[in-house]
């Protein structure tokens, strides 16, 4: 009999009742403490002595952190499959990808019928289960555009909305004993989950054969199907029989199941804490070791992906060589969760492989794997809001560090905070608020720390507190060669200099240390003006901003002119004060610059200003087309030409942000972000067809550099502008030292290579 070479995992099966010692949730937590991979509960919704299994699973997922949860097995006749699919995806998302699904066709039909569900014969129940699986997989296929329509004998779905995609590809395991069910597993299942107590001698082996044959007949590889087994027994001092003796005997009894039958997940059914502990300490590790020994050191790997998923693979990627440490991190185009990770906020993508890493060691592993594919594009993704940075691609690899998103206070006295690259600025603001602190960031809460804090960071506190990078005190960076180095003013100071403005070129930052500021409630102003005299408006607005104390930072956004309607300008501003008189003093000068059409001014926590984020995956499409320029002052000439650009409709989004103030206090050579003299940062989004490039060329003479985060052009000339003079020379020398093979090239690349 084959050994399917799956790595071993261990679970517990706990009675879904509180009557047992400590109650089911306590035993689930204990299972987690003991290192089990999985905790499961039987499902008998007709049984009043038990908790409803679904509710219990949700509860347990909420009170645990690492362990997977699963029904064992879910009575599918009692659960409408479309709703079950959505509930499963929700629980998987809420638990961070820890829900696995084991299904049963239904037993105890008298009890099921008593609950108002139509009785099926065993044969019908198997067919109904097959249809239910199709429905569930159809719902999870969030990437499919067409609504789900399936017309079966038992289940009909007529135009159901797809999604959400679960957080991981939820495996569908099936509890079964009869050949018809086993053939269904071969055709559609991801695992077989019988119990030793129901199996007669030889039935396990026969079942494996039937499943394998059905799998091959359906064009599948039997290794796609994990083999699980519920086991129960007694721990005793002396060996008394099968699974009735000391731990060594358990190992001896279970080893043949692993090596000869291919069972790779053993689930101990017990509510006895002592037995759970002995199994975890005496059986699981010894069994793992014995299996690895017999396999000649190969501890096995993950379950092979399905034939359909393998068929969707892109050329040039050695998918089967993804290291075991990254098995659960790897998302392929055929995976249900791919729709969640393929695109970014602003850019459509179709990468061949996304590696969702969880720590620095996994980043290094992912990088090593990516480096074995030097011809492929390599994206690095934190918050997925890159405009210049390409954090998705077509057919390449993406290393996604969004899970490295912790925010922790290191030292209250010095306001030193450690933040992971995957944290979003809304979360950072929220976490710092209780301390009365804030970190100067961007203006949008959904943007990630990784991309912004390696490039600059122009936001609502810019004039008063400078750029985000000006608050960076240290960073841990995984370099191209896989080493993790600490960079600060004392350690690797040249790298620390480079990371503050050109970070994407030098490695993957896995942790940032910032010194944050004391910021309490702020005034948040949203004003709408008639800016039909656009040039005059730009001049007047900029004059107010330049004359204001640094506690005011403002942005303005202009759309194109529409026939018969005025040009509207939206002016947004933060005043870092909760004193109404100060706020009025700062904002009043705006009131006279043009007809004011609407206004709202609130005193709110800074975190409330940053809470402007929508949750869920990114679904950007196409390629953004944007240009950036920094100007010292909005001169009459600049204002006239900018107004012309807006008038022609060359930009569908035109924005000017205030910088200057504290941003300009930092000497240009102190960080790789060198364009420090400007008071304003200008960005325009348009299209190739809209004529933005030509219009922008005409504005170029006004610019004193640019901010790379808002520039999509990658030609060498733009690199020169973003990193002027000696900055670029120094960056290139450092690139030679830290990334000689230009591994980190699919961004605003200091070597000027175009992706
Ligand atoms: C809606 C929106 C609003 C914005 N507002 C502002 C703003 O107010 N102020 C501002 O300054 N910018 C702003 N930006 C620009 C933003 O700062 C950049 O696009 C930034 O790169 C996004 O970071 P991210 O982590 O979300 O992006 P990602 O797409 O994840 O990354 C972008 C690039 O950054 C690099 N990168 C990402 N993570 C790391 C890492 N851990 N280590 C090294 N390099 C990394 C990679 O090269 C990557 O391609 C905005 C962008 C958008 C789309």
CSV table of C-alpha atoms in Angstrom, one decimal, residues 296-636:
chain,number,residue,atom,x,y,z
A,296,UNK,CA,14.7,7.8,5.3
A,297,UNK,CA,14.6,11.3,6.8
A,298,UNK,CA,11.7,12.5,4.7
A,299,UNK,CA,9.2,13.7,7.2
A,300,UNK,CA,6.7,14.1,4.4
A,301,UNK,CA,5.1,17.2,2.9
A,302,UNK,CA,1.8,18.8,2.5
A,303,UNK,CA,-1.1,17.2,0.7
A,304,UNK,CA,-0.7,17.5,-3.0
A,305,UNK,CA,-2.8,20.2,-4.5
A,306,UNK,CA,-5.7,19.1,-6.6
A,307,UNK,CA,-5.4,18.3,-10.3
A,308,UNK,CA,-7.5,21.4,-11.1
A,309,UNK,CA,-5.2,23.7,-9.1
A,310,UNK,CA,-2.1,22.1,-10.6
A,311,UNK,CA,-3.6,22.7,-14.1
A,312,UNK,CA,-3.8,26.4,-13.4
A,313,UNK,CA,-0.1,26.7,-12.6
A,314,UNK,CA,2.0,29.2,-14.5
A,315,UNK,CA,5.1,28.2,-16.5
A,316,UNK,CA,8.6,28.7,-15.0
A,317,UNK,CA,7.8,28.2,-11.3
A,318,UNK,CA,9.0,25.1,-9.6
A,319,UNK,CA,5.8,24.8,-7.5
A,320,UNK,CA,6.7,21.4,-6.2
A,321,UNK,CA,10.0,22.7,-4.8
A,322,UNK,CA,8.3,25.3,-2.5
A,323,UNK,CA,10.0,24.5,0.8
A,324,UNK,CA,7.9,22.7,3.4
A,325,UNK,CA,8.1,25.7,5.7
A,326,UNK,CA,6.1,27.7,3.2
A,327,UNK,CA,3.6,25.1,2.3
A,328,UNK,CA,0.7,26.8,4.0
A,329,UNK,CA,2.0,30.2,2.9
A,330,UNK,CA,1.8,29.5,-0.8
A,331,UNK,CA,-1.2,30.7,-2.8
A,332,UNK,CA,-1.4,29.5,-6.4
A,333,UNK,CA,-3.7,30.7,-9.2
A,334,UNK,CA,-6.1,27.8,-8.8
A,335,UNK,CA,-6.5,28.2,-5.1
A,336,UNK,CA,-9.8,29.7,-3.8
A,337,UNK,CA,-8.0,32.4,-1.9
A,338,UNK,CA,-6.1,33.5,-4.9
A,339,UNK,CA,-8.8,36.0,-5.8
A,340,UNK,CA,-8.0,37.7,-2.6
A,341,UNK,CA,-4.3,38.1,-3.2
A,342,UNK,CA,-3.7,38.5,-6.9
A,343,UNK,CA,-4.4,42.2,-7.3
A,344,UNK,CA,-3.5,45.2,-5.3
A,345,UNK,CA,-5.5,48.3,-4.3
A,346,UNK,CA,-4.8,50.0,-7.5
A,347,UNK,CA,-3.3,47.5,-9.9
A,348,UNK,CA,-4.7,44.3,-11.5
A,349,UNK,CA,-2.4,41.3,-11.3
A,350,UNK,CA,-2.0,37.6,-12.0
A,351,UNK,CA,1.1,36.4,-10.2
A,352,UNK,CA,2.1,32.7,-10.5
A,353,UNK,CA,2.7,32.4,-6.8
A,354,UNK,CA,2.0,34.5,-3.7
A,355,UNK,CA,3.9,33.5,-0.6
A,356,UNK,CA,2.1,34.8,2.5
A,357,UNK,CA,5.0,34.7,4.9
A,358,UNK,CA,4.6,35.0,8.7
A,359,UNK,CA,8.0,35.8,10.1
A,360,UNK,CA,11.6,36.8,9.1
A,361,UNK,CA,12.7,33.2,8.7
A,362,UNK,CA,9.8,32.6,6.2
A,363,UNK,CA,10.7,35.8,4.4
A,364,UNK,CA,14.3,34.5,4.0
A,365,UNK,CA,12.9,31.1,2.7
A,366,UNK,CA,10.6,32.8,0.3
A,367,UNK,CA,13.4,35.0,-0.9
A,368,UNK,CA,15.7,32.0,-1.5
A,369,UNK,CA,12.9,30.3,-3.5
A,370,UNK,CA,12.3,33.5,-5.5
A,371,UNK,CA,16.0,33.8,-6.2
A,372,UNK,CA,15.9,30.4,-7.9
A,373,UNK,CA,13.6,32.0,-10.4
A,374,UNK,CA,15.8,35.0,-11.5
A,375,UNK,CA,13.9,35.5,-14.8
A,376,UNK,CA,10.6,36.1,-13.1
A,377,UNK,CA,9.2,39.3,-11.7
A,378,UNK,CA,9.4,39.5,-7.9
A,379,UNK,CA,6.9,41.7,-6.0
A,380,UNK,CA,7.1,42.6,-2.3
A,381,UNK,CA,3.8,43.4,-0.7
A,382,UNK,CA,2.9,44.9,2.7
A,383,UNK,CA,-0.3,46.9,2.4
A,384,UNK,CA,-0.8,46.5,-1.3
A,385,UNK,CA,-1.2,50.2,-2.1
A,386,UNK,CA,1.9,50.6,-4.2
A,387,UNK,CA,1.7,53.0,-7.0
A,388,UNK,CA,5.3,53.1,-8.1
A,389,UNK,CA,6.1,49.8,-6.4
A,390,UNK,CA,5.0,46.7,-8.2
A,391,UNK,CA,3.6,44.5,-5.5
A,392,UNK,CA,1.8,42.3,-8.0
A,393,UNK,CA,2.8,41.1,-11.4
A,394,UNK,CA,1.9,38.7,-14.2
A,395,UNK,CA,3.2,35.1,-13.8
A,396,UNK,CA,5.9,36.0,-11.2
A,397,UNK,CA,6.3,35.6,-7.5
A,398,UNK,CA,5.0,37.9,-4.8
A,399,UNK,CA,6.3,37.8,-1.2
A,400,UNK,CA,3.4,39.1,0.9
A,401,UNK,CA,4.4,40.3,4.4
A,402,UNK,CA,1.0,41.6,5.4
A,403,UNK,CA,0.7,39.0,8.2
A,404,UNK,CA,3.7,40.7,9.9
A,405,UNK,CA,1.4,43.3,11.3
A,406,UNK,CA,2.1,43.6,15.1
A,407,UNK,CA,2.3,47.0,16.8
A,408,UNK,CA,4.0,47.0,20.2
A,409,UNK,CA,5.2,49.7,22.5
A,410,UNK,CA,8.8,49.1,23.3
A,411,UNK,CA,9.5,52.0,25.7
A,412,UNK,CA,6.8,54.3,27.0
A,413,UNK,CA,9.2,57.0,28.2
A,414,UNK,CA,10.9,57.4,24.9
A,415,UNK,CA,7.7,56.7,22.9
A,416,UNK,CA,9.6,53.9,21.0
A,417,UNK,CA,7.2,51.7,19.1
A,418,UNK,CA,7.9,48.5,17.0
A,419,UNK,CA,5.6,48.0,14.0
A,420,UNK,CA,5.5,45.2,11.5
A,421,UNK,CA,5.4,46.1,7.7
A,422,UNK,CA,2.0,44.5,7.3
A,423,UNK,CA,0.2,46.9,9.7
A,424,UNK,CA,-2.0,49.4,8.1
A,425,UNK,CA,-1.8,53.1,9.1
A,426,UNK,CA,-5.4,53.0,10.4
A,427,UNK,CA,-4.4,50.2,12.8
A,428,UNK,CA,-1.2,52.1,13.8
A,429,UNK,CA,-3.3,55.2,14.6
A,430,UNK,CA,-5.8,53.1,16.6
A,431,UNK,CA,-3.1,51.4,18.6
A,432,UNK,CA,-1.3,54.6,19.5
A,433,UNK,CA,-4.4,56.6,20.4
A,434,UNK,CA,-4.8,55.3,23.9
A,435,UNK,CA,-1.3,56.6,24.8
A,436,UNK,CA,-2.1,60.0,23.3
A,437,UNK,CA,0.4,59.4,20.5
A,438,UNK,CA,0.4,59.4,16.8
A,439,UNK,CA,3.0,58.7,14.0
A,440,UNK,CA,3.1,61.0,11.0
A,441,UNK,CA,2.0,58.8,8.2
A,442,UNK,CA,0.0,59.0,5.0
A,443,UNK,CA,-3.5,60.3,4.7
A,444,UNK,CA,-5.2,57.0,4.0
A,445,UNK,CA,-5.6,54.3,6.7
A,446,UNK,CA,-5.5,51.4,4.3
A,447,UNK,CA,-2.0,52.0,3.1
A,448,UNK,CA,0.6,49.6,4.5
A,449,UNK,CA,3.5,50.5,6.8
A,450,UNK,CA,6.1,48.6,4.6
A,451,UNK,CA,5.7,50.5,1.4
A,452,UNK,CA,5.2,54.0,2.9
A,453,UNK,CA,7.9,53.8,5.6
A,454,UNK,CA,10.5,52.8,3.1
A,455,UNK,CA,9.7,55.6,0.7
A,456,UNK,CA,8.8,58.8,2.7
A,457,UNK,CA,5.4,59.2,4.2
A,458,UNK,CA,3.5,62.4,3.5
A,459,UNK,CA,0.4,62.9,5.6
A,460,UNK,CA,-1.7,64.9,8.0
A,461,UNK,CA,1.1,65.8,10.4
A,462,UNK,CA,3.7,66.5,7.8
A,463,UNK,CA,4.3,70.2,8.4
A,464,UNK,CA,4.5,69.7,12.1
A,465,UNK,CA,6.1,66.4,12.5
A,466,UNK,CA,7.8,65.7,9.2
A,467,UNK,CA,7.8,62.5,7.1
A,468,UNK,CA,7.3,59.0,8.5
A,469,UNK,CA,10.9,58.1,7.7
A,470,UNK,CA,12.0,61.0,9.9
A,471,UNK,CA,10.7,59.1,12.9
A,472,UNK,CA,12.4,55.8,12.0
A,473,UNK,CA,15.0,54.9,14.5
A,474,UNK,CA,15.8,51.3,13.4
A,475,UNK,CA,14.7,48.6,11.0
A,476,UNK,CA,15.3,44.9,10.6
A,477,UNK,CA,15.8,44.0,7.0
A,478,UNK,CA,16.1,40.7,5.2
A,479,UNK,CA,18.7,41.2,2.5
A,480,UNK,CA,18.9,39.6,-0.9
A,481,UNK,CA,21.3,36.9,0.5
A,482,UNK,CA,18.7,36.0,3.2
A,483,UNK,CA,20.6,37.6,6.1
A,484,UNK,CA,18.5,39.6,8.5
A,485,UNK,CA,20.4,42.8,9.6
A,486,UNK,CA,19.5,45.5,12.0
A,487,UNK,CA,20.0,49.0,10.6
A,488,UNK,CA,20.1,52.1,12.8
A,489,UNK,CA,22.3,55.2,13.3
A,490,UNK,CA,24.8,53.0,15.1
A,491,UNK,CA,24.5,49.7,13.2
A,492,UNK,CA,24.8,49.5,9.4
A,493,UNK,CA,24.2,53.3,9.2
A,494,UNK,CA,24.6,53.5,5.4
A,495,UNK,CA,21.8,50.9,5.0
A,496,UNK,CA,19.7,52.9,7.5
A,497,UNK,CA,20.3,56.0,5.4
A,498,UNK,CA,19.2,54.2,2.2
A,499,UNK,CA,16.1,52.6,3.8
A,500,UNK,CA,14.7,56.0,4.5
A,501,UNK,CA,13.6,56.8,1.0
A,502,UNK,CA,14.8,54.0,-1.2
A,503,UNK,CA,14.1,51.0,1.1
A,504,UNK,CA,12.4,48.9,-1.6
A,505,UNK,CA,15.7,48.6,-3.4
A,506,UNK,CA,17.6,47.0,-0.5
A,507,UNK,CA,15.6,44.3,1.1
A,508,UNK,CA,12.4,43.4,2.8
A,509,UNK,CA,11.9,45.3,6.1
A,510,UNK,CA,10.4,42.9,8.6
A,511,UNK,CA,10.2,45.3,11.5
A,512,UNK,CA,10.4,49.1,12.0
A,513,UNK,CA,11.2,51.0,15.2
A,514,UNK,CA,9.7,54.5,15.4
A,515,UNK,CA,9.7,57.3,17.8
A,516,UNK,CA,6.2,58.6,17.8
A,517,UNK,CA,4.8,62.0,18.8
A,518,UNK,CA,2.3,63.2,21.4
A,519,UNK,CA,-0.9,64.0,19.5
A,520,UNK,CA,-4.3,64.3,21.0
A,521,UNK,CA,-7.6,65.3,19.4
A,522,UNK,CA,-7.2,67.3,16.2
A,523,UNK,CA,-9.5,69.4,14.1
A,524,UNK,CA,-10.5,67.7,10.9
A,525,UNK,CA,-11.8,70.1,8.2
A,526,UNK,CA,-13.5,69.2,5.0
A,527,UNK,CA,-14.3,72.2,2.8
A,528,UNK,CA,-15.7,72.4,-0.7
A,529,UNK,CA,-15.1,75.4,-2.9
A,530,UNK,CA,-16.1,76.7,-6.3
A,531,UNK,CA,-12.6,76.7,-7.9
A,532,UNK,CA,-13.7,77.7,-11.4
A,533,UNK,CA,-11.0,80.4,-11.3
A,534,UNK,CA,-8.6,77.5,-10.8
A,535,UNK,CA,-5.3,79.3,-11.1
A,536,UNK,CA,-6.3,82.0,-8.6
A,537,UNK,CA,-7.7,79.3,-6.3
A,538,UNK,CA,-4.4,77.4,-6.3
A,539,UNK,CA,-2.4,80.5,-5.5
A,540,UNK,CA,-4.7,81.6,-2.7
A,541,UNK,CA,-4.9,78.2,-1.1
A,542,UNK,CA,-1.1,77.8,-1.2
A,543,UNK,CA,-0.6,81.2,0.3
A,544,UNK,CA,-2.9,80.4,3.2
A,545,UNK,CA,-1.0,77.1,3.8
A,546,UNK,CA,2.4,78.7,3.6
A,547,UNK,CA,1.4,81.5,6.0
A,548,UNK,CA,-0.1,79.1,8.6
A,549,UNK,CA,1.8,77.8,11.6
A,550,UNK,CA,3.0,74.2,11.3
A,551,UNK,CA,0.1,72.7,13.2
A,552,UNK,CA,-1.9,73.1,10.0
A,553,UNK,CA,-1.4,70.6,7.1
A,554,UNK,CA,-3.7,70.7,4.1
A,555,UNK,CA,-4.4,68.9,0.9
A,556,UNK,CA,-6.6,69.8,-2.0
A,557,UNK,CA,-8.1,67.7,-4.7
A,558,UNK,CA,-9.5,68.8,-8.0
A,559,UNK,CA,-11.3,66.8,-10.6
A,560,UNK,CA,-11.7,67.8,-14.3
A,561,UNK,CA,-14.0,70.5,-15.5
A,562,UNK,CA,-17.5,69.3,-16.5
A,563,UNK,CA,-19.6,71.2,-19.0
A,564,UNK,CA,-22.0,73.6,-17.4
A,565,UNK,CA,-20.7,73.0,-13.9
A,566,UNK,CA,-18.2,74.8,-11.7
A,567,UNK,CA,-14.8,73.2,-11.0
A,568,UNK,CA,-15.1,71.8,-7.4
A,569,UNK,CA,-12.1,71.8,-5.1
A,570,UNK,CA,-12.1,69.7,-2.0
A,571,UNK,CA,-9.8,71.1,0.6
A,572,UNK,CA,-9.0,68.8,3.5
A,573,UNK,CA,-7.0,70.0,6.5
A,574,UNK,CA,-5.9,68.8,9.9
A,575,UNK,CA,-5.1,71.3,12.7
A,576,UNK,CA,-3.2,69.7,15.5
A,577,UNK,CA,-5.2,71.3,18.2
A,578,UNK,CA,-8.5,70.7,20.1
A,579,UNK,CA,-8.8,74.4,21.0
A,580,UNK,CA,-11.7,75.9,19.0
A,581,UNK,CA,-10.1,79.4,18.9
A,582,UNK,CA,-6.8,78.0,17.5
A,583,UNK,CA,-8.7,75.9,15.0
A,584,UNK,CA,-10.8,78.9,13.8
A,585,UNK,CA,-7.7,81.0,13.6
A,586,UNK,CA,-6.0,78.5,11.3
A,587,UNK,CA,-9.0,77.7,9.1
A,588,UNK,CA,-10.7,81.1,8.8
A,589,UNK,CA,-8.2,82.4,6.1
A,590,UNK,CA,-9.4,79.6,3.8
A,591,UNK,CA,-13.0,81.0,3.9
A,592,UNK,CA,-12.1,84.0,1.8
A,593,UNK,CA,-10.2,82.3,-1.0
A,594,UNK,CA,-13.2,81.3,-3.2
A,595,UNK,CA,-17.0,80.7,-2.8
A,596,UNK,CA,-17.3,78.1,0.0
A,597,UNK,CA,-20.0,75.6,-1.0
A,598,UNK,CA,-19.8,73.2,1.9
A,599,UNK,CA,-17.9,72.7,5.1
A,600,UNK,CA,-17.5,70.3,8.0
A,601,UNK,CA,-15.1,70.8,10.9
A,602,UNK,CA,-14.9,68.3,13.7
A,603,UNK,CA,-12.7,67.8,16.7
A,604,UNK,CA,-11.8,64.1,16.7
A,605,UNK,CA,-9.0,61.8,17.7
A,606,UNK,CA,-6.3,61.6,15.0
A,607,UNK,CA,-7.2,57.9,14.7
A,608,UNK,CA,-10.7,58.8,13.6
A,609,UNK,CA,-9.2,60.8,10.7
A,610,UNK,CA,-7.3,57.7,9.7
A,611,UNK,CA,-10.2,55.3,10.0
A,612,UNK,CA,-11.1,55.9,6.4
A,613,UNK,CA,-10.4,52.4,5.2
A,614,UNK,CA,-12.5,49.6,3.7
A,615,UNK,CA,-11.8,46.1,4.7
A,616,UNK,CA,-11.5,43.1,2.5
A,617,UNK,CA,-9.2,42.0,-0.3
A,618,UNK,CA,-7.9,44.3,-3.0
A,619,UNK,CA,-9.5,44.1,-6.5
A,620,UNK,CA,-7.6,46.8,-8.5
A,621,UNK,CA,-7.6,46.5,-12.2
A,622,UNK,CA,-5.3,47.7,-15.0
A,623,UNK,CA,-2.2,49.8,-14.5
A,624,UNK,CA,-2.2,53.2,-12.8
A,625,UNK,CA,-0.7,56.1,-14.7
A,626,UNK,CA,0.5,58.9,-12.3
A,627,UNK,CA,3.1,61.6,-12.1
A,628,UNK,CA,4.6,63.4,-9.1
A,629,UNK,CA,6.4,66.7,-8.7
A,630,UNK,CA,7.5,68.7,-5.7
A,631,UNK,CA,7.3,72.5,-5.9
A,632,UNK,CA,8.7,75.1,-3.6
A,633,UNK,CA,5.9,77.6,-4.1
A,634,UNK,CA,2.7,77.7,-6.2
A,635,UNK,CA,3.9,80.5,-8.5
A,636,UNK,CA,1.5,82.3,-10.8
